[in-house]
Amino acid sequence: DTGVSQNPRHKITKRGQNVTFRCDPISEHNRLYWYRQTLGQGPEFLTYFQNEAQLEKSRLLSDRFSAERPKGSFSTLEIQRTEQGDSAMYLCASGRTTTNEKLFFGSGTQLSVL
Amino acid sequence: GQQVMQIPQYQHVQEGEDFTTYCNSSTTLSNIQWYKQRPGGHPVFLIQLVKSGEVKKQKRLTFQFGEAKKNSSLHITATQTTDVGTYFCAGAYNFNKFYFGSGTKLNVKP
C-alpha cells in the first residue's frame, strides 16, 4: 500500500473564504471517508463514498460543505464561506467493501480559520 | 442518535501497570474497530471485532466484544512507554460508516 495522501497538510484562511482539500486514497480501495477531528475528540463522520457514489452525508454537516469523488478515485472536500468553527483537522480514510474492512487514514489537512 | 461512548478520557499509569479502556453503545453494533493515534499522528488500525463475545489478542493487547455487541474493551498488560497515545474505538451499525468514541489518552511514566 502506498498510503492515503492528503493535500495540503495545512491551510490558513480568513473567515468567509472558500477552501478545497484533496484526498488520494489507496488505489484499490473503493470506499472513501471524510472525518473531522478537533483537539481532544475522536474523528467525527462527515461523509463517505463507494466508488463515485456519495452514500451518506452527516446530518450535522452544513450545506457549506460539499464533497465529490468524480471518477471513483481521488476526492475533494470543499468548505464555502468558512467560519472559525470550521477550524479542525480534516481526515480522509479509505477501505475496501468487506466486513473485514479496516480504514487507512491519511495524515490530514489542518485548517485554521482566522 | 447513534453514538459510541468511551471512558476514561485520560489514564496515567506507571510503566509496567495495566491499562483498560471501555466503549459502549446503546444500540447493537455490527462490528467494532480499535485505532491508536500517536501525538501529532493519524489513527492507525489495530483490530476489528465482529462476533458476539469475541476475544482477540495482539501480544500485550487484549480486545473484547460483548455478548450483546454493545460494548467493547481494550486491555494492555504491563504498559510500556511505546504504548503512549490515544486509543479510539469505532463502532458501525450496518458495516458501513464508523462512529468513533472520544478516545482514551494514555500516558505512561517510565
mmCIF file of C-alpha atoms in Angstrom:
data_model
loop_
_atom_site.group_PDB
_atom_site.id
_atom_site.type_symbol
_atom_site.label_atom_id
_atom_site.label_comp_id
_atom_site.label_asym_id
_atom_site.label_seq_id
_atom_site.Cartn_x
_atom_site.Cartn_y
_atom_site.Cartn_z
ATOM 1 C CA ASP A 1 0.000 0.000 0.000
ATOM 2 C CA THR A 2 1.325 3.408 -0.946
ATOM 3 C CA GLY A 3 -0.878 5.048 1.666
ATOM 4 C CA VAL A 4 -3.592 7.689 1.696
ATOM 5 C CA SER A 5 -2.356 11.097 0.617
ATOM 6 C CA GLN A 6 -3.933 14.405 1.612
ATOM 7 C CA ASN A 7 -3.156 17.899 0.393
ATOM 8 C CA PRO A 8 -2.470 20.443 1.628
ATOM 9 C CA ARG A 9 -1.128 19.487 5.052
ATOM 10 C CA HIS A 10 -2.002 22.897 6.469
ATOM 11 C CA LYS A 11 -4.386 25.616 5.336
ATOM 12 C CA ILE A 12 -4.804 29.017 6.906
ATOM 13 C CA THR A 13 -7.664 31.089 5.602
ATOM 14 C CA LYS A 14 -9.723 34.098 6.508
ATOM 15 C CA ARG A 15 -13.315 33.796 7.584
ATOM 16 C CA GLY A 16 -15.648 33.858 4.607
ATOM 17 C CA GLN A 17 -13.184 32.360 2.141
ATOM 18 C CA ASN A 18 -13.692 29.051 0.351
ATOM 19 C CA VAL A 19 -11.227 26.193 0.770
ATOM 20 C CA THR A 20 -10.791 22.862 -1.004
ATOM 21 C CA PHE A 21 -8.910 19.800 0.204
ATOM 22 C CA ARG A 22 -7.850 16.784 -1.794
ATOM 23 C CA CYS A 23 -7.559 13.134 -0.827
ATOM 24 C CA ASP A 24 -5.912 10.388 -2.868
ATOM 25 C CA PRO A 25 -6.913 7.020 -1.419
ATOM 26 C CA ILE A 26 -5.121 3.711 -1.753
ATOM 27 C CA SER A 27 -5.713 2.772 -5.380
ATOM 28 C CA GLU A 28 -7.666 -0.462 -4.957
ATOM 29 C CA HIS A 29 -9.927 0.884 -2.217
ATOM 30 C CA ASN A 30 -13.475 1.594 -3.337
ATOM 31 C CA ARG A 31 -14.624 3.291 -0.129
ATOM 32 C CA LEU A 32 -13.520 6.764 0.889
ATOM 33 C CA TYR A 33 -14.464 8.579 4.082
ATOM 34 C CA TRP A 34 -14.104 12.131 5.306
ATOM 35 C CA TYR A 35 -13.835 12.789 9.032
ATOM 36 C CA ARG A 36 -13.235 15.931 11.053
ATOM 37 C CA GLN A 37 -11.249 15.912 14.294
ATOM 38 C CA THR A 38 -10.828 18.647 16.863
ATOM 39 C CA LEU A 39 -8.357 18.613 19.739
ATOM 40 C CA GLY A 40 -9.172 16.020 22.358
ATOM 41 C CA GLN A 41 -12.015 14.492 20.370
ATOM 42 C CA GLY A 42 -12.462 11.449 18.216
ATOM 43 C CA PRO A 43 -12.892 11.696 14.449
ATOM 44 C CA GLU A 44 -16.406 12.890 13.549
ATOM 45 C CA PHE A 45 -18.004 11.334 10.474
ATOM 46 C CA LEU A 46 -18.724 13.765 7.635
ATOM 47 C CA THR A 47 -19.456 11.709 4.526
ATOM 48 C CA TYR A 48 -18.432 8.619 2.598
ATOM 49 C CA PHE A 49 -18.286 7.310 -0.954
ATOM 50 C CA GLN A 50 -18.434 3.916 -2.520
ATOM 51 C CA ASN A 51 -16.695 4.320 -5.851
ATOM 52 C CA GLU A 52 -18.051 7.623 -7.210
ATOM 53 C CA ALA A 53 -21.365 7.494 -5.354
ATOM 54 C CA GLN A 54 -21.756 9.565 -2.205
ATOM 55 C CA LEU A 55 -23.706 7.173 0.009
ATOM 56 C CA GLU A 56 -24.208 9.270 3.094
ATOM 57 C CA LYS A 57 -23.625 12.722 4.441
ATOM 58 C CA SER A 58 -23.798 13.568 8.128
ATOM 59 C CA ARG A 59 -26.939 15.469 9.116
ATOM 60 C CA LEU A 60 -24.691 17.654 11.244
ATOM 61 C CA LEU A 61 -22.924 18.840 8.131
ATOM 62 C CA SER A 62 -23.776 22.314 6.957
ATOM 63 C CA ASP A 63 -24.756 22.984 3.341
ATOM 64 C CA ARG A 64 -21.487 24.892 3.105
ATOM 65 C CA PHE A 65 -19.695 21.545 2.926
ATOM 66 C CA SER A 66 -19.606 19.538 -0.276
ATOM 67 C CA ALA A 67 -17.589 16.543 -1.335
ATOM 68 C CA GLU A 68 -17.006 14.870 -4.658
ATOM 69 C CA ARG A 69 -15.299 11.777 -5.967
ATOM 70 C CA PRO A 70 -15.755 12.232 -9.703
ATOM 71 C CA LYS A 71 -14.121 9.099 -11.083
ATOM 72 C CA GLY A 72 -14.133 6.937 -8.019
ATOM 73 C CA SER A 73 -10.500 7.716 -7.351
ATOM 74 C CA PHE A 74 -9.450 10.937 -5.607
ATOM 75 C CA SER A 75 -11.903 13.053 -3.640
ATOM 76 C CA THR A 76 -12.248 16.726 -2.829
ATOM 77 C CA LEU A 77 -13.885 18.376 0.150
ATOM 78 C CA GLU A 78 -14.922 21.989 -0.249
ATOM 79 C CA ILE A 79 -15.977 24.347 2.511
ATOM 80 C CA GLN A 80 -17.651 27.548 1.376
ATOM 81 C CA ARG A 81 -17.774 30.749 3.410
ATOM 82 C CA THR A 82 -15.561 29.339 6.127
ATOM 83 C CA GLU A 83 -16.284 30.106 9.774
ATOM 84 C CA GLN A 84 -13.971 29.968 12.769
ATOM 85 C CA GLY A 85 -15.839 26.892 13.983
ATOM 86 C CA ASP A 86 -14.653 25.041 10.889
ATOM 87 C CA SER A 87 -11.103 25.043 12.241
ATOM 88 C CA ALA A 88 -10.142 21.397 12.681
ATOM 89 C CA MET A 89 -8.120 18.534 11.260
ATOM 90 C CA TYR A 90 -9.864 17.050 8.226
ATOM 91 C CA LEU A 91 -9.031 13.386 7.835
ATOM 92 C CA CYS A 92 -9.577 11.181 4.829
ATOM 93 C CA ALA A 93 -9.655 7.395 5.088
ATOM 94 C CA SER A 94 -10.077 4.633 2.541
ATOM 95 C CA GLY A 95 -11.011 0.975 2.714
ATOM 96 C CA ARG A 96 -12.478 -1.976 0.866
ATOM 97 C CA THR A 97 -16.116 -3.018 0.946
ATOM 98 C CA THR A 98 -15.860 -6.140 3.040
ATOM 99 C CA THR A 99 -16.929 -6.925 6.556
ATOM 100 C CA ASN A 100 -13.277 -7.055 7.451
ATOM 101 C CA GLU A 101 -12.759 -3.569 6.173
ATOM 102 C CA LYS A 102 -10.173 -1.559 8.024
ATOM 103 C CA LEU A 103 -9.669 2.119 7.415
ATOM 104 C CA PHE A 104 -6.372 3.593 6.338
ATOM 105 C CA PHE A 105 -6.133 7.235 7.323
ATOM 106 C CA GLY A 106 -4.194 9.996 5.658
ATOM 107 C CA SER A 107 -2.165 12.496 7.649
ATOM 108 C CA GLY A 108 -4.965 15.035 7.402
ATOM 109 C CA THR A 109 -5.333 18.686 6.475
ATOM 110 C CA GLN A 110 -5.176 21.089 9.396
ATOM 111 C CA LEU A 111 -7.499 24.022 8.714
ATOM 112 C CA SER A 112 -7.211 27.261 10.643
ATOM 113 C CA VAL A 113 -9.858 29.917 10.011
ATOM 114 C CA LEU A 114 -8.836 33.348 11.240
ATOM 115 C CA GLY B 1 -28.720 9.323 17.560
ATOM 116 C CA GLN B 2 -26.212 6.566 17.189
ATOM 117 C CA GLN B 3 -23.213 7.224 19.366
ATOM 118 C CA VAL B 4 -20.295 5.379 20.855
ATOM 119 C CA MET B 5 -19.246 6.406 24.351
ATOM 120 C CA GLN B 6 -15.708 5.785 25.572
ATOM 121 C CA ILE B 7 -14.162 6.009 29.040
ATOM 122 C CA PRO B 8 -11.968 7.075 30.675
ATOM 123 C CA GLN B 9 -10.903 10.235 28.899
ATOM 124 C CA TYR B 10 -7.387 10.081 30.345
ATOM 125 C CA GLN B 11 -5.287 7.439 32.027
ATOM 126 C CA HIS B 12 -1.886 7.969 33.590
ATOM 127 C CA VAL B 13 -0.019 4.811 34.563
ATOM 128 C CA GLN B 14 3.411 3.820 35.722
ATOM 129 C CA GLU B 15 5.328 1.718 33.251
ATOM 130 C CA GLY B 16 4.512 -1.924 33.928
ATOM 131 C CA GLU B 17 0.974 -1.259 35.131
ATOM 132 C CA ASP B 18 -2.069 -2.428 33.209
ATOM 133 C CA PHE B 19 -4.479 -0.206 31.259
ATOM 134 C CA THR B 20 -8.063 -0.652 30.128
ATOM 135 C CA THR B 21 -10.385 1.496 28.041
ATOM 136 C CA TYR B 22 -14.090 0.816 27.539
ATOM 137 C CA CYS B 23 -16.596 1.583 24.800
ATOM 138 C CA ASN B 24 -20.346 1.413 24.985
ATOM 139 C CA SER B 25 -23.211 1.807 22.538
ATOM 140 C CA SER B 26 -26.923 1.974 23.350
ATOM 141 C CA THR B 27 -27.653 0.127 20.091
ATOM 142 C CA THR B 28 -26.276 -3.188 18.875
ATOM 143 C CA LEU B 29 -23.186 -2.796 16.725
ATOM 144 C CA SER B 30 -22.436 -4.804 13.607
ATOM 145 C CA ASN B 31 -18.697 -4.587 14.252
ATOM 146 C CA ILE B 32 -16.211 -2.528 16.183
ATOM 147 C CA GLN B 33 -12.679 -1.468 15.410
ATOM 148 C CA TRP B 34 -9.875 -0.097 17.550
ATOM 149 C CA TYR B 35 -7.354 2.521 16.490
ATOM 150 C CA LYS B 36 -4.280 4.105 18.049
ATOM 151 C CA GLN B 37 -3.278 7.698 17.401
ATOM 152 C CA ARG B 38 0.152 8.863 18.454
ATOM 153 C CA PRO B 39 0.601 12.561 19.328
ATOM 154 C CA GLY B 40 0.647 14.530 16.084
ATOM 155 C CA GLY B 41 -0.256 11.459 14.055
ATOM 156 C CA HIS B 42 -3.323 9.953 12.445
ATOM 157 C CA PRO B 43 -5.399 6.977 13.617
ATOM 158 C CA VAL B 44 -3.829 3.616 12.842
ATOM 159 C CA PHE B 45 -5.936 0.460 12.721
ATOM 160 C CA LEU B 46 -5.308 -2.098 15.449
ATOM 161 C CA ILE B 47 -8.050 -4.709 15.168
ATOM 162 C CA GLN B 48 -11.660 -5.456 14.234
ATOM 163 C CA LEU B 49 -14.182 -7.496 16.220
ATOM 164 C CA VAL B 50 -17.317 -8.861 14.565
ATOM 165 C CA LYS B 51 -18.663 -11.817 16.543
ATOM 166 C CA SER B 52 -20.594 -11.686 19.790
ATOM 167 C CA GLY B 53 -18.291 -12.402 22.750
ATOM 168 C CA GLU B 54 -15.205 -12.316 20.557
ATOM 169 C CA VAL B 55 -11.787 -12.001 22.206
ATOM 170 C CA LYS B 56 -8.629 -11.259 20.248
ATOM 171 C CA LYS B 57 -5.067 -10.816 21.437
ATOM 172 C CA GLN B 58 -2.113 -8.993 19.971
ATOM 173 C CA LYS B 59 0.913 -9.554 22.199
ATOM 174 C CA ARG B 60 0.134 -7.483 25.333
ATOM 175 C CA LEU B 61 -3.179 -6.161 23.954
ATOM 176 C CA THR B 62 -6.484 -7.965 24.549
ATOM 177 C CA PHE B 63 -9.658 -6.870 22.794
ATOM 178 C CA GLN B 64 -13.154 -7.993 23.773
ATOM 179 C CA PHE B 65 -16.571 -7.600 22.184
ATOM 180 C CA GLY B 66 -19.557 -8.012 24.498
ATOM 181 C CA GLU B 67 -22.112 -10.759 24.151
ATOM 182 C CA ALA B 68 -24.790 -8.238 23.197
ATOM 183 C CA LYS B 69 -22.398 -6.475 20.799
ATOM 184 C CA LYS B 70 -22.999 -3.186 22.589
ATOM 185 C CA ASN B 71 -19.706 -2.837 24.428
ATOM 186 C CA SER B 72 -16.048 -3.484 23.914
ATOM 187 C CA SER B 73 -12.793 -3.118 25.785
ATOM 188 C CA LEU B 74 -9.087 -2.884 25.137
ATOM 189 C CA HIS B 75 -6.720 -4.073 27.839
ATOM 190 C CA ILE B 76 -2.968 -3.569 27.771
ATOM 191 C CA THR B 77 -0.883 -5.697 30.117
ATOM 192 C CA ALA B 78 2.367 -4.314 31.538
ATOM 193 C CA THR B 79 2.358 -0.995 29.700
ATOM 194 C CA GLN B 80 5.497 0.350 28.045
ATOM 195 C CA THR B 81 6.389 3.907 27.068
ATOM 196 C CA THR B 82 5.786 2.944 23.448
ATOM 197 C CA ASP B 83 2.090 2.447 24.305
ATOM 198 C CA VAL B 84 1.641 6.206 24.759
ATOM 199 C CA GLY B 85 -1.104 7.656 22.562
ATOM 200 C CA THR B 86 -4.854 7.945 22.269
ATOM 201 C CA TYR B 87 -6.895 4.798 21.765
ATOM 202 C CA PHE B 88 -10.178 5.063 19.893
ATOM 203 C CA CYS B 89 -12.948 2.588 19.370
ATOM 204 C CA ALA B 90 -15.055 2.929 16.232
ATOM 205 C CA GLY B 91 -18.390 1.177 16.039
ATOM 206 C CA ALA B 92 -20.528 0.510 12.992
ATOM 207 C CA TYR B 93 -24.225 -0.328 12.869
ATOM 208 C CA ASN B 94 -24.502 -1.832 9.408
ATOM 209 C CA PHE B 95 -20.905 -2.454 8.379
ATOM 210 C CA ASN B 96 -20.841 0.975 6.786
ATOM 211 C CA LYS B 97 -19.739 4.188 8.407
ATOM 212 C CA PHE B 98 -17.896 4.104 11.686
ATOM 213 C CA TYR B 99 -18.693 6.239 14.730
ATOM 214 C CA PHE B 100 -15.616 6.977 16.778
ATOM 215 C CA GLY B 101 -15.539 7.258 20.525
ATOM 216 C CA SER B 102 -13.932 10.318 22.084
ATOM 217 C CA GLY B 103 -10.778 8.337 22.844
ATOM 218 C CA THR B 104 -8.719 7.491 25.901
ATOM 219 C CA LYS B 105 -5.410 9.270 26.145
ATOM 220 C CA LEU B 106 -2.786 7.028 27.727
ATOM 221 C CA ASN B 107 0.308 8.445 29.355
ATOM 222 C CA VAL B 108 2.955 6.041 30.629
ATOM 223 C CA LYS B 109 5.530 7.253 33.131
ATOM 224 C CA PRO B 110 8.895 5.485 32.923
#
